[in-house]
Amino acid sequence: MDNPIIGYHPQSGRGCIALTGDFGFTWRKLEGGLPCSCAISVIVDPSSPSGQRTLYAAIWDHGVYKSTDDGQTWVNKSKGLGAP
């Protein structure tokens, strides 16, 4: 019954979205406008051009964010997406 979409989930937790360029040996936290909170999902638009990939991230208690530059900068795109 723990469903983050309809609010049945723990009210605490830590996390952030991180990036690796060496197959997971080292990681760096992505900043650029993303809140540091648990990510429910990250989706890549496969039709976006290499070097300018469009990504969407669902961030726990913060909404949906979009990047059009391979995750360097992010903008909140939650307005109009259902329940507050």
Coordinates of N, CA and C in Angstrom, one line a residue:
M1 N 0.8 -1.2 0.0 CA 0.0 0.0 0.0 C 0.8 1.3 0.0
D2 N 2.2 1.2 0.1 CA 3.0 2.4 0.1 C 3.1 2.9 -1.4
N3 N 2.3 3.9 -1.7 CA 2.3 4.4 -3.0 C 2.6 5.9 -3.0
P4 N 3.7 6.4 -3.5 CA 4.1 7.8 -3.4 C 3.2 8.7 -4.3
I5 N 2.5 8.1 -5.3 CA 1.7 8.9 -6.2 C 0.5 9.4 -5.4
I6 N -0.2 8.6 -4.6 CA -1.4 9.0 -3.9 C -1.1 9.4 -2.4
G7 N 0.2 9.4 -2.0 CA 0.5 9.9 -0.7 C 0.7 8.9 0.4
Y8 N 0.5 7.6 0.1 CA 0.7 6.6 1.1 C 2.2 6.1 1.1
H9 N 3.0 6.9 1.7 CA 4.4 6.6 1.8 C 5.0 7.2 3.1
P10 N 6.2 6.7 3.5 CA 6.8 7.3 4.7 C 7.0 8.8 4.5
Q11 N 7.0 9.6 5.5 CA 7.1 11.0 5.4 C 8.6 11.5 5.6
S12 N 9.5 10.6 5.6 CA 10.9 11.0 5.8 C 11.7 10.1 4.8
G13 N 12.9 10.6 4.6 CA 13.8 9.9 3.7 C 14.8 10.8 3.1
R14 N 16.0 10.3 2.7 CA 17.0 11.1 2.1 C 17.3 10.6 0.8
G15 N 18.0 11.4 0.0 CA 18.4 11.0 -1.3 C 18.6 12.1 -2.2
C16 N 19.1 11.8 -3.4 CA 19.3 12.8 -4.5 C 19.6 12.1 -5.8
I17 N 19.6 12.8 -6.9 CA 20.0 12.2 -8.1 C 21.4 12.4 -8.3
A18 N 22.1 11.3 -8.7 CA 23.6 11.4 -8.9 C 24.0 10.9 -10.3
L19 N 25.1 11.2 -10.7 CA 25.6 10.9 -12.1 C 27.0 10.2 -11.9
T20 N 27.2 9.2 -12.7 CA 28.4 8.5 -12.8 C 28.9 8.5 -14.3
G21 N 30.2 8.7 -14.4 CA 30.8 8.6 -15.8 C 31.8 7.5 -15.9
D22 N 31.9 6.6 -14.9 CA 32.8 5.5 -14.9 C 32.2 4.2 -14.4
F23 N 31.0 4.0 -14.8 CA 30.3 2.7 -14.6 C 30.1 2.5 -13.1
G24 N 29.9 3.5 -12.3 CA 29.5 3.4 -10.9 C 30.6 3.4 -9.9
F25 N 31.8 3.6 -10.4 CA 33.0 3.7 -9.4 C 32.9 5.0 -8.6
T26 N 32.6 6.1 -9.2 CA 32.5 7.4 -8.5 C 31.1 8.0 -9.0
W27 N 30.6 8.9 -8.1 CA 29.3 9.5 -8.3 C 29.4 11.0 -7.9
R28 N 28.7 11.8 -8.6 CA 28.5 13.2 -8.1 C 27.0 13.6 -8.1
K29 N 26.7 14.3 -7.1 CA 25.3 14.8 -7.0 C 24.9 15.8 -8.0
L30 N 23.8 15.6 -8.7 CA 23.3 16.6 -9.6 C 22.7 17.8 -8.9
E31 N 23.0 19.0 -9.2 CA 22.4 20.1 -8.6 C 21.5 20.8 -9.6
G32 N 21.9 22.0 -10.0 CA 21.2 22.7 -11.1 C 19.7 22.9 -11.0
G33 N 19.2 23.1 -9.7 CA 17.8 23.3 -9.5 C 17.0 22.2 -9.0
L34 N 17.6 21.0 -8.8 CA 17.0 19.9 -8.2 C 17.0 19.9 -6.7
P35 N 15.9 19.7 -6.0 CA 15.9 19.6 -4.6 C 16.6 18.3 -4.2
C36 N 17.3 18.2 -3.1 CA 17.9 17.0 -2.6 C 16.8 16.2 -1.8
S37 N 16.2 15.3 -2.5 CA 15.2 14.4 -1.9 C 15.2 13.1 -2.7
C38 N 14.4 12.2 -2.3 CA 14.4 10.9 -3.0 C 13.7 11.1 -4.4
A39 N 14.3 10.4 -5.3 CA 13.8 10.4 -6.7 C 12.9 9.1 -6.9
I40 N 11.7 9.3 -7.3 CA 10.8 8.2 -7.6 C 11.1 7.6 -8.9
S41 N 11.5 8.4 -9.9 CA 11.8 7.9 -11.2 C 12.6 9.0 -12.0
V42 N 13.4 8.5 -12.9 CA 14.1 9.4 -13.9 C 13.9 8.8 -15.3
I43 N 13.4 9.6 -16.2 CA 13.1 9.1 -17.6 C 13.9 9.9 -18.6
V44 N 14.5 9.3 -19.6 CA 15.2 9.9 -20.6 C 14.4 9.9 -21.9
D45 N 14.3 11.0 -22.6 CA 13.6 11.0 -23.9 C 14.6 10.5 -24.9
P46 N 14.4 9.3 -25.5 CA 15.4 8.8 -26.4 C 15.4 9.5 -27.7
S47 N 14.4 10.3 -28.0 CA 14.5 11.1 -29.3 C 15.2 12.4 -29.1
S48 N 15.6 12.8 -27.9 CA 16.4 14.0 -27.7 C 17.8 13.8 -28.2
P49 N 18.5 14.9 -28.7 CA 19.8 14.7 -29.3 C 20.9 14.4 -28.2
S50 N 21.9 13.6 -28.6 CA 23.0 13.3 -27.7 C 23.7 14.6 -27.4
G51 N 24.1 14.8 -26.1 CA 24.7 16.0 -25.6 C 23.6 17.0 -25.1
Q52 N 22.4 16.8 -25.5 CA 21.3 17.7 -25.0 C 20.1 16.8 -24.7
R53 N 20.3 15.7 -24.0 CA 19.2 14.8 -23.7 C 18.2 15.5 -22.8
T54 N 16.9 15.2 -23.1 CA 15.8 15.7 -22.2 C 15.5 14.6 -21.2
L55 N 15.5 15.0 -19.9 CA 15.3 14.1 -18.8 C 14.1 14.6 -18.0
Y56 N 13.4 13.7 -17.4 CA 12.3 14.1 -16.4 C 12.6 13.3 -15.1
A57 N 12.4 14.0 -14.0 CA 12.7 13.4 -12.7 C 11.5 13.7 -11.8
A58 N 10.9 12.6 -11.2 CA 9.9 12.8 -10.2 C 10.5 12.8 -8.8
I59 N 10.5 13.9 -8.1 CA 11.1 14.0 -6.8 C 10.1 14.0 -5.7
W60 N 10.3 13.2 -4.8 CA 9.5 13.0 -3.6 C 9.1 14.3 -2.9
D61 N 7.8 14.6 -2.8 CA 7.3 15.8 -2.2 C 7.7 17.1 -2.9
H62 N 8.2 17.0 -4.1 CA 8.6 18.3 -4.8 C 8.1 18.4 -6.2
G63 N 7.7 17.2 -6.8 CA 7.1 17.3 -8.1 C 8.0 16.7 -9.2
V64 N 7.6 17.1 -10.4 CA 8.3 16.7 -11.6 C 9.2 17.8 -12.2
Y65 N 10.5 17.4 -12.5 CA 11.5 18.4 -13.0 C 11.9 17.9 -14.4
K66 N 12.3 18.9 -15.2 CA 12.7 18.6 -16.5 C 14.1 19.3 -16.8
S67 N 14.9 18.5 -17.5 CA 16.2 19.1 -18.0 C 16.3 18.9 -19.5
T68 N 16.8 19.8 -20.2 CA 17.0 19.7 -21.6 C 18.5 19.8 -22.0
D69 N 19.4 19.6 -21.0 CA 20.8 19.7 -21.2 C 21.6 18.7 -20.5
D70 N 21.2 17.4 -20.7 CA 21.8 16.3 -20.0 C 21.9 16.3 -18.5
G71 N 20.9 17.0 -17.9 CA 20.8 17.0 -16.4 C 21.7 18.0 -15.8
Q72 N 22.2 19.0 -16.5 CA 23.0 20.1 -15.9 C 22.1 21.1 -15.2
T73 N 21.0 21.4 -15.8 CA 20.0 22.4 -15.1 C 18.6 21.7 -15.2
W74 N 17.8 22.1 -14.2 CA 16.5 21.5 -14.0 C 15.4 22.6 -13.7
V75 N 14.2 22.4 -14.2 CA 13.1 23.3 -14.0 C 11.9 22.5 -13.5
N76 N 11.2 23.0 -12.5 CA 10.0 22.3 -12.0 C 8.9 22.5 -13.0
K77 N 8.3 21.4 -13.4 CA 7.3 21.3 -14.4 C 6.0 20.7 -13.9
S78 N 5.8 20.8 -12.6 CA 4.6 20.2 -11.9 C 3.3 20.9 -12.1
K79 N 3.3 22.1 -12.4 CA 2.0 22.9 -12.5 C 1.1 22.2 -13.5
G80 N -0.1 21.9 -13.0 CA -1.2 21.3 -13.8 C -1.1 19.8 -13.8
L81 N -0.3 19.1 -13.0 CA -0.2 17.7 -13.1 C -0.9 17.0 -12.0
G82 N -2.2 17.3 -11.8 CA -3.0 16.5 -10.8 C -3.0 17.1 -9.4
A83 N -3.0 16.2 -8.4 CA -3.1 16.6 -7.0 C -1.9 17.4 -6.6
P84 N -2.2 18.4 -5.7 CA -1.1 19.2 -5.2 C 0.0 18.4 -4.4

